[in-house]
Coordinates of C-alpha atoms and ligand atoms in Angstrom, one line a residue:
X1 CA 96.0 64.3 123.7
X2 CA 99.7 65.1 124.4
X3 CA 98.6 67.6 127.0
X4 CA 96.4 65.0 128.5
X5 CA 99.4 62.8 128.9
X6 CA 101.4 65.6 130.5
X7 CA 98.5 66.7 132.8
X8 CA 98.0 63.2 134.0
X9 CA 101.7 63.1 135.0
X10 CA 101.5 66.5 136.8
X11 CA 98.3 65.7 138.6
X12 CA 99.2 62.2 139.6
X13 CA 98.8 62.5 143.3
X14 CA 95.7 64.6 143.3
X15 CA 92.0 63.9 143.0
X16 CA 91.9 65.5 139.6
X17 CA 91.6 63.2 136.6
X18 CA 92.3 64.1 133.0
X19 CA 90.8 62.4 130.0
X20 CA 90.7 63.3 126.3
X21 CA 87.5 63.1 124.2
X22 CA 86.8 62.9 120.6
X23 CA 83.4 64.6 120.2
X24 CA 82.9 63.3 116.6
X25 CA 82.2 65.6 113.6
X26 CA 80.1 68.3 115.1
X27 CA 77.9 70.8 113.2
X28 CA 79.7 73.7 114.8
X29 CA 80.8 77.0 113.1
X30 CA 84.5 76.6 113.5
X31 CA 85.0 76.3 109.7
X32 CA 82.8 76.8 106.8
X33 CA 82.6 73.0 106.2
X34 CA 81.4 72.5 109.8
X35 CA 78.8 75.2 109.2
X36 CA 77.6 73.6 106.0
X37 CA 77.5 70.1 107.4
X38 CA 74.2 70.8 109.0
X39 CA 72.6 71.4 105.6
X40 CA 74.3 68.4 104.1
X41 CA 73.1 66.1 106.8
X42 CA 76.6 65.3 108.0
X43 CA 77.9 65.0 111.5
X44 CA 76.1 65.4 114.8
X45 CA 74.5 68.3 116.6
X46 CA 76.5 70.4 119.1
X47 CA 74.3 69.0 121.9
X48 CA 75.3 65.4 120.9
X49 CA 78.9 66.6 120.4
X50 CA 79.0 67.6 124.1
X51 CA 78.1 64.1 125.2
X52 CA 81.5 62.7 125.7
X53 CA 82.9 65.8 127.4
X54 CA 79.9 65.8 129.8
X55 CA 80.3 62.0 130.4
X56 CA 84.0 62.6 131.5
X57 CA 83.1 65.5 133.7
X58 CA 80.1 63.9 135.4
X59 CA 80.1 60.2 135.3
X60 CA 80.9 58.3 138.5
X61 CA 82.1 55.4 136.4
X62 CA 85.2 57.5 135.6
X63 CA 86.1 58.1 139.3
X64 CA 89.9 57.7 139.5
X65 CA 90.2 57.0 135.8
X66 CA 92.8 59.2 134.1
X67 CA 94.7 59.4 130.8
X68 CA 92.1 57.7 128.7
X69 CA 90.5 58.7 125.4
X70 CA 86.8 58.4 124.7
X71 CA 84.8 58.7 121.5
X72 CA 81.5 60.5 121.0
X73 CA 79.6 57.3 122.2
X74 CA 81.7 57.4 125.4
X75 CA 83.5 54.2 124.3
X76 CA 87.2 54.1 125.2
X77 CA 89.6 54.2 122.3
X78 CA 93.3 53.6 122.6
X79 CA 95.4 56.7 122.6
X80 CA 97.7 56.8 119.5
X81 CA 101.2 55.8 120.5
X82 CA 102.6 59.3 119.8
X83 CA 100.2 60.9 122.2
X84 CA 101.7 58.8 125.1
X85 CA 105.3 60.0 124.4
X86 CA 106.1 61.7 127.7
X87 CA 109.1 63.5 126.4
X88 CA 107.1 65.0 123.5
X89 CA 104.3 65.8 126.0
X90 CA 106.7 67.7 128.3
X91 CA 108.1 69.6 125.4
X92 CA 104.6 70.7 124.2
X93 CA 103.8 71.7 127.8
X94 CA 106.8 73.9 128.0
X95 CA 106.3 75.5 124.7
X96 CA 102.7 76.1 125.5
X97 CA 103.8 78.0 128.6
X98 CA 106.1 80.1 126.4
X99 CA 103.6 80.8 123.7
X100 CA 101.0 81.8 126.2
X101 CA 103.4 84.0 128.2
X102 CA 102.9 81.9 131.3
X103 CA 106.5 80.6 131.5
X104 CA 108.5 82.3 134.1
X105 CA 111.4 83.5 132.0
X106 CA 113.1 85.4 134.6
X107 CA 116.2 83.6 135.7
X108 CA 118.2 84.5 138.8
X109 CA 121.4 83.7 137.2
X110 CA 123.0 87.0 136.2
X111 CA 125.7 86.7 133.6
X112 CA 128.6 88.9 134.1
X113 CA 129.7 89.9 130.7
X114 CA 132.9 91.5 131.9
X115 CA 134.7 88.1 131.5
X116 CA 134.2 88.2 127.8
X117 CA 135.7 90.5 125.4
X118 CA 133.3 92.3 123.0
X119 CA 130.6 93.0 125.5
X120 CA 130.5 94.3 129.1
X121 CA 127.8 94.7 131.7
X122 CA 125.2 94.4 132.8
X123 CA 124.9 97.9 134.2
X124 CA 121.9 99.6 135.6
X125 CA 120.4 102.9 134.6
X126 CA 119.8 105.5 137.3
X127 CA 116.1 105.4 136.3
X128 CA 114.3 103.0 138.6
X129 CA 112.1 100.1 137.5
X130 CA 108.9 102.2 138.0
X131 CA 110.2 105.0 135.9
X132 CA 111.2 102.5 133.2
X133 CA 107.8 100.9 133.3
X134 CA 106.1 104.3 132.9
X135 CA 108.4 105.2 129.9
X136 CA 107.7 101.8 128.3
X137 CA 104.0 102.4 128.6
X138 CA 104.3 105.8 126.9
X139 CA 106.5 104.3 124.1
X140 CA 103.8 101.7 123.3
X141 CA 101.0 104.2 123.5
X142 CA 102.4 107.2 121.9
X143 CA 105.8 106.9 120.3
X144 CA 105.8 103.6 118.3
X145 CA 102.5 103.9 116.5
X146 CA 102.8 107.5 115.2
X147 CA 104.6 107.9 111.9
X148 CA 105.1 111.5 110.9
X149 CA 103.2 111.2 107.6
X150 CA 104.8 114.1 105.7
X151 CA 108.3 113.1 106.5
X152 CA 107.6 109.5 105.6
X153 CA 106.3 110.5 102.2
X154 CA 109.3 112.7 101.5
X155 CA 111.6 110.0 102.6
X156 CA 110.0 107.5 100.4
X157 CA 110.2 109.8 97.4
X158 CA 113.9 110.4 98.1
X159 CA 114.6 106.7 98.2
X160 CA 112.9 106.1 94.9
X161 CA 114.6 109.1 93.4
X162 CA 118.0 107.7 94.5
X163 CA 117.0 104.2 93.3
X164 CA 117.4 102.9 96.8
X165 CA 114.7 100.2 96.4
X166 CA 115.8 98.2 99.4
X167 CA 115.3 101.1 101.7
X168 CA 112.1 102.1 100.0
X169 CA 110.8 98.6 100.4
X170 CA 111.7 98.5 104.1
X171 CA 110.0 101.9 104.6
X172 CA 106.8 100.6 102.9
X173 CA 106.9 97.5 105.2
X174 CA 107.1 99.9 108.2
X175 CA 104.2 102.0 106.9
X176 CA 102.2 98.9 106.3
X177 CA 102.9 97.4 109.8
X178 CA 102.6 100.8 111.5
X179 CA 105.8 100.1 113.3
X180 CA 108.6 102.7 113.3
X181 CA 111.6 101.8 115.3
X182 CA 114.4 103.9 114.0
X183 CA 115.6 107.2 115.2
X184 CA 112.4 109.1 115.0
X185 CA 112.0 108.9 118.7
X186 CA 114.7 111.2 119.9
X187 CA 112.3 114.1 119.8
X188 CA 110.4 112.4 122.5
X189 CA 111.2 113.6 126.1
X190 CA 110.7 110.0 127.3
X191 CA 113.5 108.6 125.2
X192 CA 115.6 111.6 125.7
X193 CA 115.4 111.0 129.4
X194 CA 116.9 107.5 128.9
X195 CA 119.7 108.9 126.7
X196 CA 120.5 111.5 129.5
X197 CA 120.6 108.9 132.3
X198 CA 123.5 109.8 134.6
X199 CA 124.8 106.2 135.0
X200 CA 124.5 105.6 131.3
X201 CA 126.5 108.7 130.5
X202 CA 129.1 107.9 133.1
X203 CA 129.7 104.5 131.6
X204 CA 130.0 105.9 128.1
X205 CA 132.4 108.7 129.2
X206 CA 134.5 106.1 130.9
X207 CA 135.0 104.5 127.5
X208 CA 134.8 107.5 125.0
X209 CA 135.8 110.5 127.1
X210 CA 134.0 113.7 127.9
X211 CA 132.2 114.4 124.6
X212 CA 129.7 111.9 123.3
X213 CA 128.1 111.9 119.9
X214 CA 125.0 109.8 119.6
X215 CA 124.8 109.3 115.8
X216 CA 122.2 106.6 115.6
X217 CA 119.6 105.0 117.7
X218 CA 117.1 102.2 117.3
X219 CA 114.0 101.3 119.2
X220 CA 113.4 97.7 118.7
X221 CA 110.1 96.0 119.3
X222 CA 110.1 92.2 119.0
X223 CA 106.7 90.7 118.9
X224 CA 106.2 87.1 120.2
X225 CA 107.2 84.4 117.7
X226 CA 108.4 86.9 115.1
X227 CA 111.9 86.3 114.0
X228 CA 114.5 89.1 113.7
X229 CA 117.9 88.2 112.2
X230 CA 118.6 84.5 112.9
X231 CA 121.9 84.5 111.1
X232 CA 125.2 85.3 112.8
X233 CA 126.5 88.7 111.8
X234 CA 128.4 91.7 112.7
X235 CA 126.7 95.1 112.3
X236 CA 127.7 97.1 109.3
X237 CA 127.3 100.5 111.0
X238 CA 131.1 101.3 111.0
X239 CA 130.9 101.5 107.2
X240 CA 128.8 104.6 107.7
X241 CA 131.5 106.4 109.6
X242 CA 134.9 107.9 108.8
X243 CA 137.7 109.5 110.8
X244 CA 139.7 108.2 113.7
X245 CA 138.0 107.6 117.0
X246 CA 136.3 105.0 119.1
X247 CA 132.7 103.8 118.8
X248 CA 130.6 101.8 121.2
X249 CA 127.0 100.5 121.2
X250 CA 124.7 100.4 124.2
X251 CA 121.8 98.0 124.3
X252 CA 119.2 99.0 126.9
X253 CA 116.4 96.6 128.0
X254 CA 113.1 98.4 128.5
X255 CA 111.3 95.2 129.1
X256 CA 112.9 92.0 130.2
X257 CA 115.5 90.5 127.9
X258 CA 116.1 86.8 128.2
X259 CA 117.3 83.9 126.2
X260 CA 113.9 83.4 124.6
X261 CA 113.6 86.9 123.1
X262 CA 116.8 88.7 122.9
X263 CA 120.1 88.2 121.2
X264 CA 123.1 86.0 121.7
X265 CA 126.7 86.5 120.9
X266 CA 129.9 84.6 120.5
X267 CA 132.5 85.9 123.0
X268 CA 135.6 87.2 121.2
X269 CA 137.8 84.8 123.0
X270 CA 136.1 81.9 121.1
X271 CA 136.3 83.6 117.8
X272 CA 138.5 82.0 115.2
X273 CA 140.3 84.5 113.0
X274 CA 139.1 83.7 109.6
X275 CA 135.3 83.5 109.6
X276 CA 134.2 83.5 106.1
X277 CA 131.3 85.6 104.9
X278 CA 128.3 83.6 103.8
X279 CA 126.4 86.5 102.2
X280 CA 125.8 90.2 102.7
X281 CA 122.3 91.4 103.6
X282 CA 121.2 93.6 100.7
X283 CA 119.1 95.8 103.0
X284 CA 121.3 96.4 106.0
X285 CA 124.7 95.6 104.5
X286 CA 125.4 93.3 107.4
X287 CA 127.8 90.4 106.7
X288 CA 126.3 87.1 107.5
X289 CA 129.1 84.8 108.8
X290 CA 129.8 81.2 108.3
X291 CA 129.7 80.0 112.0
X292 CA 130.2 76.3 112.7
X293 CA 128.0 74.5 115.1
X294 CA 130.9 73.9 117.3
X295 CA 131.6 77.6 117.5
X296 CA 127.9 78.4 118.0
X297 CA 128.0 76.2 121.1
X298 CA 130.0 78.9 122.8
X299 CA 127.3 81.5 122.3
X300 CA 126.0 83.4 125.3
X301 CA 122.5 84.9 125.6
X302 CA 122.1 88.5 126.8
X303 CA 119.9 88.5 129.9
X304 CA 118.8 91.8 131.3
X305 CA 116.1 93.2 133.6
X306 CA 114.2 96.3 132.5
X307 CA 116.5 99.3 133.0
X308 CA 119.7 97.3 132.6
X309 CA 122.1 97.7 129.7
X310 CA 125.2 96.3 128.1
X311 CA 128.0 97.9 126.1
X312 CA 129.3 96.1 123.0
X313 CA 131.7 96.8 120.3
X314 CA 131.1 96.8 116.5
X315 CA 133.0 93.5 116.1
X316 CA 130.6 91.5 118.2
X317 CA 129.3 88.5 116.4
X318 CA 125.6 88.1 117.3
X319 CA 122.2 87.0 116.2
X320 CA 118.7 87.7 117.3
X321 CA 116.8 84.7 118.5
X322 CA 113.1 84.2 117.8
X323 CA 110.8 85.7 120.5
X324 CA 109.2 82.7 122.1
X325 CA 108.8 84.3 125.5
X326 CA 105.1 85.1 124.9
X327 CA 105.7 88.7 125.6
X328 CA 106.7 91.8 123.6
X329 CA 110.3 92.8 124.0
X330 CA 111.2 96.4 123.8
X331 CA 114.8 97.6 123.7
X332 CA 116.8 100.7 122.8
X333 CA 120.1 100.6 121.0
X334 CA 122.3 103.7 121.1
X335 CA 125.3 104.0 118.8
X336 CA 127.8 106.5 120.2
X337 CA 131.1 107.8 119.0
X338 CA 133.7 110.6 119.5
X339 CA 133.5 114.0 117.9
X340 CA 136.5 113.2 115.7
X341 CA 134.4 110.6 113.9
X342 CA 132.2 111.8 111.1
X343 CA 129.0 110.3 109.7
X344 CA 129.4 109.9 106.0
X345 CA 127.1 112.0 103.8
X346 CA 125.6 109.0 102.1
X347 CA 124.1 108.0 105.4
X348 CA 120.7 109.6 105.8
X349 CA 119.5 109.4 109.3
X350 CA 115.8 108.8 109.2
X351 CA 114.7 111.8 111.2
X352 CA 117.5 112.9 113.4
X353 CA 121.0 114.3 113.0
X354 CA 123.8 113.2 115.3
X355 CA 123.4 114.7 118.7
X356 CA 125.8 115.6 121.5
X357 CA 124.8 113.8 124.7
Ligands
FE2_1 FE1 122.8 93.2 114.6

């Protein structure tokens, strides 16, 4: 009914009319109760249930009549007040576009992150959009769904042996969902191609110097409407390192990243010094921070086209927004450091050791 209200508004100056119908209780098969109703002598037949819809579609009586509501006897009934709320109708319309993937989420406004401390970009890979599209296709078809069974099993045993129940639980979730995002993909030539991208390496070398150590990487798949980490946090990865040297993280968009599916951050310039820790995530070790609404108002979304990337530091306060773009988001995060920095022995990379880029 809300969509009727919105469609009436949108089609105002056309010959198209839009009306809502209540078919009555129809002996259809949409729930078990509907299916049973036939045997209990309740409701009306599907043929009779089509009556009001057919009336609206065919009757000349309704020429030019729009925004009304008819019952199964084709009698007009008043629309409930809430169904005529144009603001609510508009909201539902916009959300429906998002949920169904019809919303044009691409915005032409590129944000230049150089103005903020903590994140810089966007930069473009040397790989062009067609190459990226091809790589993305291969990732979905071949890389993400294939867990190396034996390694998984050994890994699970190791976690249990070491009483790392959080890690074991996460691994079981991954096995159950058949989604493997972490690190096991560097053996794939497709992903390796991205890691070796000339422009990417040049940017990294500008910051870290000649020798680049890739010590961790994550392939992230964010399915529509599934939430990632909605709490503001800084990543705990530096805790896994020791030694003196710089670190940097690269976030590469393989599909479009926008304000409906990506992550947002608080530019360092807006950060107040003493943000208290609300809690620590038992799984990732990330500190969730107490961020006031006022501070959160300064947050900036990361918006990238496929093949674009940003660089960000470990101190970046960020959170992942829910994916309401209607489309799957795929991204690759590379965590890179200098050879003077060591990965602590208590950190077990899933399937890969650090590699020199
Ligand atoms: Fe994070």
